[in-house]
């Protein structure tokens, strides 16, 4: 049925109406504080577009509505994605397990309670179709485009640049929904509210992708490649976070990569083919075409060609003066500053919000992870890394990690305890990290120091004691009855180290407290890995391996082929790098290691229809501190080091044994299903809100919901 305009809400209502400005006197030029004072609350379009200054402020206000991927608000109102009652996308993958029983991951997803009913503020998917400012952004961008020609005091070039930025904002917000819902209604103009009826059906998945790409193609010629600081109006300090040609080209590549992936680009729909969304090609393309991968590859090549033509402005952040004495910590610092430093040339686009990383500010990611170096929480951001995730990271020379093989070679168990560090020397023991440097930047592991110095990258502070009864883990993962010696799995709700590991990405430690934090949406390392994937999908395997090796080299890892050659186990267990399928598997693992806590593991899971990731049971790790008794026997020492042992100048504990355990708090309901079951397959796309479908302007539901 068609809906009369008087009762239109949802998408259509968000395309009309007045403009409300937010007043703020903060000096920081981003987030809400990037909006200067304007003359009072709600103003008319005539006022907004009567001056160049007000129009610029209006555009900046649109940036505030972008997706920000780190939950930080104690709220159930819009935007739903920033509320810590919601959850991060990667919490639904095999990399993390959320241990906050009040969060959406725990109940709505692990427990399978999410529905399309949309009955309350906590019933929305991870990025809400109606409660994440997507359609507000679209409406306001079109208002700017409709009125920009009438604004006095702006040059033709300035107007074209502002329109280009608005088009990027529309495309990026569309991608936020396209990546988890499929085809969307195509809104290409504002509505007056006087149309009488509205018919805005969901477009096909490919039409939606082409719509976004079309906006970006129109925008790219009128955008700066980078805010390089060569002139006042290209100063990075005042313009970081604005859309650039580089960011737009990267987003185009990401959209086309998604469009070419098996979820959409397949000879078989992901569900059963009987639903209207499938039959109308809204949630797949109706068939496979290799040309879609070729198109995505061309978009990647165009980006790198343009970057070369602009002096390779964007690049991986590298260790300065790299030599044979470069340490794991040096590589960690290079990786860390690549995504967190606001002047990093690795970042192609980022979003930000107001507030510092402190317990008195509105930005609360670090605060909800818990006080630095403490085991006291609320820990509402207890996105604990899983054992499966930790095992994706190779050894420090690039050799694949294999628990079964390496335990036989003495690296994991017994007196060596070399799972994360090794200690060498007789009188003075030298401690060296044994794994991929990125592991220590994506998971807090046992014996890791509390922080790296912000400037030098040198480790500082005490170590994280993540053994049973250690100073930090305590009994988060497990406890031992002192009388009986019986081990009890705890896996505590709100436990910072409930899996035996803790989250560190975007947390970083004491030295980052008080800084403003950006959410990186597109980066140079991601572009390299997208390029590698497209090359592999197009049969250019050697070129693809070279791009992956470029990413690995930044953190001192040898190449994929070297790593496999050095592997000492059953080679049939390794992905075959001479086949497209085997290399893609390695690229997906490499993406997980490089792009942790960025939504990309979730995107990869649904792009490749990896329902096996959804249904495999996940694990944590229990660490036992060991010591030699008077009889030179190896026995457990269930005590912290910080305190009496450290005060009496005992050396840092260096002997450990380990035990894996299956996660049960909370066991995900999909673990009881097979990857091919419809109850699993439906989770490849999120449900459209029933309230919007019932308005009758053209939405149809996704399969299984």
PDB file of N, CA and C in Angstrom, residues 608-650:
ATOM      1  N   UNK A 608      31.949 -13.441   3.212  1.00  0.00           N
ATOM      2  CA  UNK A 608      32.322 -14.773   2.737  1.00  0.00           C
ATOM      3  C   UNK A 608      31.394 -15.871   3.251  1.00  0.00           C
ATOM      4  N   UNK A 609      30.268 -15.461   3.817  1.00  0.00           N
ATOM      5  CA  UNK A 609      29.266 -16.411   4.309  1.00  0.00           C
ATOM      6  C   UNK A 609      29.910 -17.454   5.221  1.00  0.00           C
ATOM      7  N   UNK A 610      30.780 -16.975   6.130  1.00  0.00           N
ATOM      8  CA  UNK A 610      31.509 -17.876   7.007  1.00  0.00           C
ATOM      9  C   UNK A 610      30.675 -18.209   8.238  1.00  0.00           C
ATOM     10  N   UNK A 611      29.618 -18.927   7.987  1.00  0.00           N
ATOM     11  CA  UNK A 611      28.787 -19.365   9.103  1.00  0.00           C
ATOM     12  C   UNK A 611      29.513 -20.379   9.977  1.00  0.00           C
ATOM     13  N   UNK A 612      30.623 -20.949   9.458  1.00  0.00           N
ATOM     14  CA  UNK A 612      31.434 -21.828  10.308  1.00  0.00           C
ATOM     15  C   UNK A 612      32.111 -21.029  11.420  1.00  0.00           C
ATOM     16  N   UNK A 613      32.368 -19.751  11.185  1.00  0.00           N
ATOM     17  CA  UNK A 613      32.895 -18.899  12.257  1.00  0.00           C
ATOM     18  C   UNK A 613      31.811 -18.643  13.310  1.00  0.00           C
ATOM     19  N   UNK A 614      30.556 -18.619  12.875  1.00  0.00           N
ATOM     20  CA  UNK A 614      29.455 -18.363  13.802  1.00  0.00           C
ATOM     21  C   UNK A 614      29.172 -19.558  14.706  1.00  0.00           C
ATOM     22  N   UNK A 615      29.422 -20.755  14.196  1.00  0.00           N
ATOM     23  CA  UNK A 615      28.986 -21.958  14.907  1.00  0.00           C
ATOM     24  C   UNK A 615      30.105 -22.689  15.632  1.00  0.00           C
ATOM     25  N   UNK A 616      31.352 -22.302  15.434  1.00  0.00           N
ATOM     26  CA  UNK A 616      32.427 -23.013  16.130  1.00  0.00           C
ATOM     27  C   UNK A 616      32.518 -22.542  17.578  1.00  0.00           C
ATOM     28  N   UNK A 617      32.737 -23.481  18.468  1.00  0.00           N
ATOM     29  CA  UNK A 617      32.838 -23.169  19.891  1.00  0.00           C
ATOM     30  C   UNK A 617      34.180 -22.510  20.169  1.00  0.00           C
ATOM     31  N   UNK A 618      34.141 -21.488  21.003  1.00  0.00           N
ATOM     32  CA  UNK A 618      35.315 -20.662  21.260  1.00  0.00           C
ATOM     33  C   UNK A 618      35.888 -20.960  22.635  1.00  0.00           C
ATOM     34  N   UNK A 619      37.134 -20.547  22.834  1.00  0.00           N
ATOM     35  CA  UNK A 619      37.869 -20.924  24.024  1.00  0.00           C
ATOM     36  C   UNK A 619      38.631 -19.747  24.633  1.00  0.00           C
ATOM     37  N   UNK A 620      38.959 -19.938  25.890  1.00  0.00           N
ATOM     38  CA  UNK A 620      39.856 -19.050  26.595  1.00  0.00           C
ATOM     39  C   UNK A 620      41.075 -19.820  27.043  1.00  0.00           C
ATOM     40  N   UNK A 621      41.969 -19.161  27.788  1.00  0.00           N
ATOM     41  CA  UNK A 621      43.213 -19.786  28.229  1.00  0.00           C
ATOM     42  C   UNK A 621      43.423 -19.548  29.721  1.00  0.00           C
ATOM     43  N   UNK A 622      43.703 -20.615  30.438  1.00  0.00           N
ATOM     44  CA  UNK A 622      44.081 -20.512  31.842  1.00  0.00           C
ATOM     45  C   UNK A 622      45.594 -20.625  31.927  1.00  0.00           C
ATOM     46  N   UNK A 623      46.217 -19.701  32.605  1.00  0.00           N
ATOM     47  CA  UNK A 623      47.669 -19.690  32.770  1.00  0.00           C
ATOM     48  C   UNK A 623      48.005 -20.005  34.223  1.00  0.00           C
ATOM     49  N   UNK A 624      48.960 -20.905  34.424  1.00  0.00           N
ATOM     50  CA  UNK A 624      49.409 -21.271  35.764  1.00  0.00           C
ATOM     51  C   UNK A 624      50.858 -20.818  35.944  1.00  0.00           C
ATOM     52  N   UNK A 625      51.098 -20.051  36.979  1.00  0.00           N
ATOM     53  CA  UNK A 625      52.466 -19.679  37.332  1.00  0.00           C
ATOM     54  C   UNK A 625      53.144 -20.891  37.967  1.00  0.00           C
ATOM     55  N   UNK A 626      54.352 -21.218  37.520  1.00  0.00           N
ATOM     56  CA  UNK A 626      55.069 -22.373  38.025  1.00  0.00           C
ATOM     57  C   UNK A 626      56.370 -21.943  38.703  1.00  0.00           C
ATOM     58  N   UNK A 627      56.869 -22.803  39.581  1.00  0.00           N
ATOM     59  CA  UNK A 627      58.142 -22.536  40.260  1.00  0.00           C
ATOM     60  C   UNK A 627      58.782 -23.877  40.624  1.00  0.00           C
ATOM     61  N   UNK A 628      60.072 -23.843  40.904  1.00  0.00           N
ATOM     62  CA  UNK A 628      60.788 -25.027  41.354  1.00  0.00           C
ATOM     63  C   UNK A 628      60.812 -25.029  42.874  1.00  0.00           C
ATOM     64  N   UNK A 629      60.377 -26.142  43.458  1.00  0.00           N
ATOM     65  CA  UNK A 629      60.422 -26.233  44.907  1.00  0.00           C
ATOM     66  C   UNK A 629      61.801 -26.690  45.366  1.00  0.00           C
ATOM     67  N   UNK A 630      61.931 -26.963  46.650  1.00  0.00           N
ATOM     68  CA  UNK A 630      63.238 -27.331  47.200  1.00  0.00           C
ATOM     69  C   UNK A 630      63.770 -28.634  46.619  1.00  0.00           C
ATOM     70  N   UNK A 631      62.865 -29.455  46.072  1.00  0.00           N
ATOM     71  CA  UNK A 631      63.276 -30.712  45.454  1.00  0.00           C
ATOM     72  C   UNK A 631      63.484 -30.562  43.943  1.00  0.00           C
ATOM     73  N   UNK A 632      63.495 -29.317  43.481  1.00  0.00           N
ATOM     74  CA  UNK A 632      63.652 -29.033  42.058  1.00  0.00           C
ATOM     75  C   UNK A 632      62.498 -29.582  41.227  1.00  0.00           C
ATOM     76  N   UNK A 633      61.342 -29.696  41.875  1.00  0.00           N
ATOM     77  CA  UNK A 633      60.133 -30.125  41.179  1.00  0.00           C
ATOM     78  C   UNK A 633      59.338 -28.902  40.743  1.00  0.00           C
ATOM     79  N   UNK A 634      58.716 -29.012  39.568  1.00  0.00           N
ATOM     80  CA  UNK A 634      57.919 -27.900  39.046  1.00  0.00           C
ATOM     81  C   UNK A 634      56.524 -27.960  39.650  1.00  0.00           C
ATOM     82  N   UNK A 635      56.146 -26.933  40.406  1.00  0.00           N
ATOM     83  CA  UNK A 635      54.845 -26.902  41.073  1.00  0.00           C
ATOM     84  C   UNK A 635      54.173 -25.557  40.826  1.00  0.00           C
ATOM     85  N   UNK A 636      52.860 -25.536  41.031  1.00  0.00           N
ATOM     86  CA  UNK A 636      52.118 -24.295  40.836  1.00  0.00           C
ATOM     87  C   UNK A 636      52.369 -23.323  41.974  1.00  0.00           C
ATOM     88  N   UNK A 637      52.402 -22.048  41.613  1.00  0.00           N
ATOM     89  CA  UNK A 637      52.530 -20.970  42.593  1.00  0.00           C
ATOM     90  C   UNK A 637      51.334 -20.050  42.391  1.00  0.00           C
ATOM     91  N   UNK A 638      50.302 -20.239  43.170  1.00  0.00           N
ATOM     92  CA  UNK A 638      49.062 -19.480  42.983  1.00  0.00           C
ATOM     93  C   UNK A 638      49.096 -18.184  43.788  1.00  0.00           C
ATOM     94  N   UNK A 639      50.059 -17.351  43.462  1.00  0.00           N
ATOM     95  CA  UNK A 639      50.222 -16.075  44.163  1.00  0.00           C
ATOM     96  C   UNK A 639      50.557 -14.987  43.157  1.00  0.00           C
ATOM     97  N   UNK A 640      50.215 -13.743  43.484  1.00  0.00           N
ATOM     98  CA  UNK A 640      50.649 -12.633  42.638  1.00  0.00           C
ATOM     99  C   UNK A 640      52.147 -12.402  42.785  1.00  0.00           C
ATOM    100  N   UNK A 641      52.696 -11.717  41.800  1.00  0.00           N
ATOM    101  CA  UNK A 641      54.111 -11.308  41.872  1.00  0.00           C
ATOM    102  C   UNK A 641      54.224  -9.939  42.526  1.00  0.00           C
ATOM    103  N   UNK A 642      53.345  -9.015  42.107  1.00  0.00           N
ATOM    104  CA  UNK A 642      53.332  -7.689  42.722  1.00  0.00           C
ATOM    105  C   UNK A 642      52.985  -7.853  44.194  1.00  0.00           C
ATOM    106  N   UNK A 643      53.800  -7.303  45.043  1.00  0.00           N
ATOM    107  CA  UNK A 643      53.632  -7.472  46.490  1.00  0.00           C
ATOM    108  C   UNK A 643      54.873  -8.103  47.074  1.00  0.00           C
ATOM    109  N   UNK A 644      54.706  -9.161  47.852  1.00  0.00           N
ATOM    110  CA  UNK A 644      55.827  -9.758  48.575  1.00  0.00           C
ATOM    111  C   UNK A 644      56.938 -10.245  47.658  1.00  0.00           C
ATOM    112  N   UNK A 645      56.560 -10.932  46.567  1.00  0.00           N
ATOM    113  CA  UNK A 645      57.590 -11.484  45.677  1.00  0.00           C
ATOM    114  C   UNK A 645      58.415 -10.379  45.025  1.00  0.00           C
ATOM    115  N   UNK A 646      57.738  -9.369  44.504  1.00  0.00           N
ATOM    116  CA  UNK A 646      58.464  -8.272  43.864  1.00  0.00           C
ATOM    117  C   UNK A 646      59.258  -7.476  44.886  1.00  0.00           C
ATOM    118  N   UNK A 647      58.644  -7.224  46.044  1.00  0.00           N
ATOM    119  CA  UNK A 647      59.321  -6.439  47.079  1.00  0.00           C
ATOM    120  C   UNK A 647      60.580  -7.137  47.572  1.00  0.00           C
ATOM    121  N   UNK A 648      60.587  -8.455  47.551  1.00  0.00           N
ATOM    122  CA  UNK A 648      61.779  -9.190  47.983  1.00  0.00           C
ATOM    123  C   UNK A 648      62.756  -9.419  46.837  1.00  0.00           C
ATOM    124  N   UNK A 649      62.506  -8.749  45.709  1.00  0.00           N
ATOM    125  CA  UNK A 649      63.394  -8.721  44.548  1.00  0.00           C
ATOM    126  C   UNK A 649      63.521 -10.081  43.866  1.00  0.00           C
ATOM    127  N   UNK A 650      62.473 -10.857  43.940  1.00  0.00           N
ATOM    128  CA  UNK A 650      62.461 -12.064  43.137  1.00  0.00           C
ATOM    129  C   UNK A 650      62.338 -11.686  41.664  1.00  0.00           C
TER     130      UNK A 650
END
